[in-house]
Coordinates of C-alpha atoms in Angstrom, one line a residue:
M929 CA 39.7 14.3 -34.1
T930 CA 40.9 9.9 -33.3
L931 CA 38.4 9.0 -30.5
V932 CA 39.9 6.7 -28.2
M933 CA 38.0 4.0 -27.1
G934 CA 38.5 2.4 -23.0
I935 CA 38.8 -1.4 -22.2
V936 CA 36.4 -2.6 -19.6
N937 CA 36.9 -6.4 -19.5
V938 CA 34.3 -7.8 -17.3
T939 CA 35.7 -11.7 -17.3
P940 CA 38.6 -14.1 -15.0
D941 CA 40.8 -14.2 -17.7
S942 CA 41.8 -11.2 -20.1
F943 CA 45.6 -11.4 -21.2
S944 CA 46.2 -8.2 -19.1
D945 CA 44.0 -7.3 -16.6
G946 CA 41.5 -10.3 -16.4
G947 CA 40.5 -10.9 -12.3
R948 CA 40.7 -7.0 -12.0
Y949 CA 37.1 -5.8 -13.1
A950 CA 35.1 -8.8 -13.2
D951 CA 32.3 -7.9 -10.2
A952 CA 29.9 -5.4 -11.9
D953 CA 30.8 -2.9 -9.4
A954 CA 34.1 -2.7 -10.0
A955 CA 34.0 -2.8 -13.8
V956 CA 32.0 0.4 -13.3
A957 CA 33.9 2.3 -11.5
H958 CA 37.2 1.4 -14.2
A959 CA 35.0 2.7 -17.1
L960 CA 33.7 5.9 -14.9
R961 CA 37.6 6.1 -13.8
L962 CA 38.7 6.3 -18.0
R963 CA 36.2 8.7 -18.8
A964 CA 37.6 11.1 -16.5
H965 CA 41.3 10.2 -17.7
G966 CA 39.4 10.5 -21.5
A967 CA 38.0 7.5 -23.0
D968 CA 35.2 8.7 -25.7
I969 CA 33.2 5.0 -25.8
L970 CA 33.5 2.7 -23.1
D971 CA 34.2 -1.1 -24.5
V972 CA 32.4 -3.5 -22.4
G973 CA 32.9 -7.3 -22.8
G974 CA 32.6 -9.9 -21.1
E975 CA 35.0 -13.5 -22.3
S976 CA 38.2 -13.2 -23.5
T977 CA 40.4 -12.9 -27.2
R978 CA 43.5 -13.7 -25.9
P979 CA 45.1 -16.0 -27.8
G980 CA 43.9 -19.8 -26.3
A981 CA 41.1 -19.0 -24.3
E982 CA 37.4 -20.9 -24.9
R983 CA 34.6 -19.7 -25.4
V984 CA 31.9 -18.6 -23.0
D985 CA 28.4 -19.9 -23.4
P986 CA 26.8 -15.9 -24.2
S987 CA 24.3 -16.6 -20.8
I988 CA 27.1 -16.0 -18.8
E989 CA 28.6 -13.5 -21.3
Q990 CA 25.4 -11.8 -20.6
D991 CA 25.7 -11.9 -17.7
R992 CA 28.7 -10.6 -16.3
V993 CA 28.1 -7.2 -19.2
L994 CA 24.3 -6.0 -18.9
P995 CA 24.7 -4.4 -15.4
V996 CA 27.4 -3.1 -17.4
V997 CA 26.2 -2.0 -19.6
R998 CA 23.0 -0.3 -18.2
A999 CA 24.9 1.1 -15.3
L1000 CA 26.8 2.7 -17.6
T1001 CA 24.2 4.2 -20.2
E1002 CA 22.2 5.6 -16.9
A1003 CA 25.2 7.5 -16.5
S1004 CA 24.8 9.3 -20.3
L1005 CA 28.3 7.2 -21.4
V1006 CA 29.0 6.4 -24.9
V1007 CA 28.8 2.1 -24.8
S1008 CA 29.7 -0.8 -27.3
I1009 CA 30.2 -4.4 -26.6
D1010 CA 32.9 -6.5 -27.6
T1011 CA 31.0 -9.8 -28.5
M1012 CA 30.8 -12.4 -30.9
N1013 CA 27.2 -13.6 -30.6
A1014 CA 24.2 -12.6 -31.7
S1015 CA 22.1 -12.0 -28.6
T1016 CA 24.3 -10.7 -26.3
A1017 CA 24.9 -8.2 -29.5
V1018 CA 21.1 -7.8 -29.0
A1019 CA 20.8 -8.1 -25.8
A1020 CA 23.3 -4.6 -24.6
V1021 CA 21.5 -2.5 -27.5
E1022 CA 18.5 -3.1 -26.1
A1023 CA 20.3 -2.2 -22.8
G1024 CA 21.6 0.9 -24.5
A1025 CA 25.0 0.1 -25.6
R1026 CA 25.4 1.5 -29.4
I1027 CA 28.2 0.3 -31.3
V1028 CA 28.1 -3.7 -31.5
N1029 CA 32.2 -4.3 -31.3
D1030 CA 32.9 -7.9 -32.9
V1031 CA 36.2 -9.2 -33.8
S1032 CA 35.2 -11.6 -35.7
G1033 CA 33.7 -9.0 -38.4
G1034 CA 29.9 -11.2 -37.9
L1035 CA 31.6 -15.4 -39.3
A1036 CA 31.6 -16.2 -35.5
D1037 CA 28.4 -16.5 -35.1
P1038 CA 26.1 -16.1 -38.9
G1039 CA 23.8 -13.6 -36.7
L1040 CA 25.2 -11.6 -35.5
L1041 CA 25.1 -9.7 -38.8
A1042 CA 21.5 -10.0 -39.2
A1043 CA 20.3 -8.8 -35.5
V1044 CA 23.2 -5.8 -35.4
A1045 CA 20.9 -4.5 -38.8
A1046 CA 17.8 -4.7 -37.3
T1047 CA 18.9 -2.8 -34.8
D1048 CA 19.7 1.2 -34.9
A1049 CA 23.0 0.4 -33.1
D1050 CA 27.1 0.8 -35.2
I1051 CA 29.5 -2.0 -35.8
A1052 CA 33.1 -2.7 -35.2
I1053 CA 33.6 -5.3 -38.3
G1054 CA 36.9 -7.3 -37.5
H1055 CA 39.1 -8.7 -39.6
W1056 CA 39.5 -12.4 -38.1
R1057 CA 40.2 -16.4 -39.7
G1058 CA 39.2 -17.8 -36.1
H1059 CA 39.0 -18.5 -32.7
S1060 CA 41.6 -17.3 -30.2
T1061 CA 42.3 -21.7 -29.5
D1062 CA 43.9 -21.7 -33.3
M1063 CA 43.7 -18.3 -34.8
Y1064 CA 48.2 -18.8 -35.6
A1065 CA 47.8 -22.1 -37.2
R1066 CA 45.8 -19.7 -39.3
A1067 CA 48.8 -16.6 -40.4
E1068 CA 49.6 -17.3 -43.2
Y1069 CA 49.3 -14.9 -45.8
G1070 CA 50.4 -14.3 -49.9
D1071 CA 50.3 -10.3 -49.2
V1072 CA 49.2 -9.6 -45.3
V1073 CA 47.8 -6.1 -46.0
D1074 CA 46.5 -7.2 -49.1
D1075 CA 45.0 -10.8 -48.2
V1076 CA 43.4 -8.5 -45.3
I1077 CA 41.9 -5.8 -46.9
A1078 CA 40.1 -7.9 -49.3
E1079 CA 39.1 -10.1 -46.4
L1080 CA 37.2 -7.0 -44.7
R1081 CA 35.7 -6.2 -48.4
G1082 CA 33.7 -9.4 -48.2
R1083 CA 32.9 -8.4 -44.7
L1084 CA 31.7 -5.6 -45.9
E1085 CA 29.4 -7.4 -48.7
A1086 CA 28.3 -9.3 -46.0
A1087 CA 27.3 -6.1 -43.8
A1088 CA 25.7 -4.7 -46.7
S1089 CA 23.8 -8.0 -47.6
A1090 CA 22.4 -7.9 -44.0
G1091 CA 21.7 -4.4 -44.6
I1092 CA 23.5 -3.2 -42.8
A1093 CA 23.9 0.6 -43.8
P1094 CA 28.0 2.0 -44.8
S1095 CA 27.4 4.8 -42.3
R1096 CA 27.2 2.0 -39.6
I1097 CA 30.4 0.1 -40.3
I1098 CA 33.9 0.5 -38.9
L1099 CA 36.8 -1.4 -40.0
D1100 CA 39.4 -3.1 -37.5
P1101 CA 42.3 -4.4 -39.4
G1102 CA 42.5 -7.1 -36.2
I1103 CA 45.7 -6.6 -34.9
G1104 CA 46.7 -9.8 -33.3
F1105 CA 44.3 -11.6 -34.2
G1106 CA 45.7 -14.8 -36.7
K1107 CA 49.3 -12.5 -37.1
K1108 CA 52.5 -13.3 -35.6
G1109 CA 54.7 -9.7 -35.0
A1110 CA 56.0 -8.9 -38.3
Q1111 CA 52.6 -9.1 -40.3
N1112 CA 50.9 -6.9 -37.4
W1113 CA 53.9 -4.4 -38.7
A1114 CA 52.6 -4.2 -42.4
V1115 CA 49.1 -3.7 -41.9
L1116 CA 49.5 -1.2 -39.8
R1117 CA 52.4 0.6 -42.0
D1118 CA 49.8 0.5 -44.8
L1119 CA 46.9 1.9 -42.5
D1120 CA 45.9 4.6 -45.1
R1121 CA 45.3 1.7 -47.7
L1122 CA 42.7 0.7 -45.2
V1123 CA 41.2 4.5 -43.9
G1124 CA 40.8 4.8 -47.5
L1125 CA 38.0 2.0 -48.6
G1126 CA 36.0 4.2 -47.1
P1127 CA 34.2 3.0 -44.1
R1128 CA 35.6 4.6 -40.2
V1129 CA 38.9 2.7 -38.8
L1130 CA 39.2 1.4 -35.5
V1131 CA 43.0 0.5 -34.1
G1132 CA 43.4 -1.6 -30.7
T1133 CA 47.8 -3.1 -30.1
S1134 CA 47.1 -2.3 -26.5
R1135 CA 49.6 -4.2 -24.7
K1136 CA 49.7 -7.3 -27.1
R1137 CA 52.6 -9.3 -27.5
F1138 CA 53.9 -7.7 -31.2
L1139 CA 55.2 -4.9 -29.4
A1140 CA 56.5 -6.8 -26.0
E1141 CA 58.6 -9.1 -28.9
A1142 CA 59.6 -5.6 -30.5
L1143 CA 60.3 -4.2 -27.5
A1144 CA 62.8 -7.4 -25.6
D1145 CA 64.7 -10.5 -26.6
D1146 CA 62.3 -12.2 -24.4
P1147 CA 58.8 -10.1 -23.8
A1148 CA 58.2 -11.1 -20.3
D1149 CA 60.6 -9.2 -19.8
A1150 CA 58.1 -6.2 -21.6
D1151 CA 56.6 -5.3 -18.5
E1152 CA 53.0 -3.3 -18.5
A1153 CA 54.1 -0.2 -18.6
R1154 CA 57.1 -0.9 -20.9
R1155 CA 53.4 -2.2 -23.6
D1156 CA 52.1 1.3 -22.4
L1157 CA 53.9 2.8 -24.0
A1158 CA 54.0 1.4 -26.7
T1159 CA 50.6 1.4 -27.7
A1160 CA 50.4 5.1 -27.6
V1161 CA 53.2 5.6 -29.7
T1162 CA 51.7 3.6 -32.7
S1163 CA 47.9 4.6 -31.7
A1164 CA 49.4 8.3 -32.4
L1165 CA 50.7 6.7 -35.3
A1166 CA 47.9 5.4 -36.2
A1167 CA 45.9 9.0 -36.4
Q1168 CA 47.6 10.2 -38.5
A1169 CA 47.0 7.5 -40.8
G1170 CA 43.6 9.0 -40.2
V1171 CA 41.4 6.2 -38.2
W1172 CA 39.1 6.8 -36.2
A1173 CA 39.4 5.6 -32.9
V1174 CA 42.5 3.6 -30.5
R1175 CA 41.3 0.5 -28.8
V1176 CA 43.1 1.1 -25.8
H1177 CA 43.9 0.3 -21.1
D1178 CA 45.8 3.1 -20.9
V1179 CA 43.3 6.6 -21.6
A1180 CA 45.6 9.2 -19.8
G1181 CA 48.7 7.9 -21.7
T1182 CA 47.1 7.6 -24.9
R1183 CA 44.8 10.3 -24.5
D1184 CA 48.5 12.7 -24.4
A1185 CA 50.3 10.9 -26.9
L1186 CA 47.5 11.5 -29.4
T1187 CA 47.4 15.0 -28.3
V1188 CA 51.4 15.8 -28.3
A1189 CA 51.2 14.6 -31.9
R1190 CA 48.2 17.0 -32.8
S1191 CA 49.9 19.0 -31.7
W1192 CA 53.2 18.3 -33.8
Q1193 CA 50.8 18.0 -37.2
E1194 CA 49.3 21.4 -36.2
G1195 CA 52.7 23.2 -36.1
S1196 CA 53.1 24.4 -39.2
R1197 CA 50.0 26.3 -38.7
W1198 CA 51.7 28.7 -36.0
T1199 CA 52.6 31.5 -37.4
S1200 CA 56.4 33.1 -36.2
S1201 CA 55.4 35.5 -33.5
T1202 CA 54.1 32.8 -31.5
R1203 CA 56.8 30.6 -32.4
S1204 CA 59.1 33.1 -30.8
H1205 CA 57.5 32.5 -27.4

């Protein structure tokens, strides 16, 4: 069954909900609501990776996220830390995080893979070609699916060299990171190829611009509710492709979509007498 990872942005400037949960108490309360709505994992982040975002000093990032990580783990919840910094990753694992979610796949901080290897945490390795300030300038591919898979294979090898066992690795195709609209759809269409590599796969489409571009001539016309619906659809389709988890803002809507999709798939198992009712 595909898991749901709920997004907890403890930031003032994330692209969708920046500032809503910048206070630790507000972030914890939001995370508890996401858990009540069906989130299996709470992904806590203190640095925005929206297009154009500037980097945040790790000390500021840690001031934002560590109180939230501690509070959630004390409540016996499964927490991941969304960070590109080795020091933040280690501090968050020490505070109770079980997964390090690095959208850069260990490229932003060369010490991150080795640092995570020394812990007992799993790691989500994202496909990434550069920081948010210029990532779209790097969205040039021969075949985007072939290139993403090849580059993720390279990160798998780097993680193995750092001492991270394959069982601890999760792959993320980096939807929206260094990819323009149609390139994202191409990667999603061929998710089964990424799933076929072996490690668990995490997909995050939530509220991203390429969804708004598909919904409206002017992406600004696709409001949060429309983006959440599109996210739920793409998450259900990703689940059908066999991904391990989807990362979303709207946990309740996504959980409903996954339930409906699973019921659809299981329909062939129903007996004729069951269908007659």
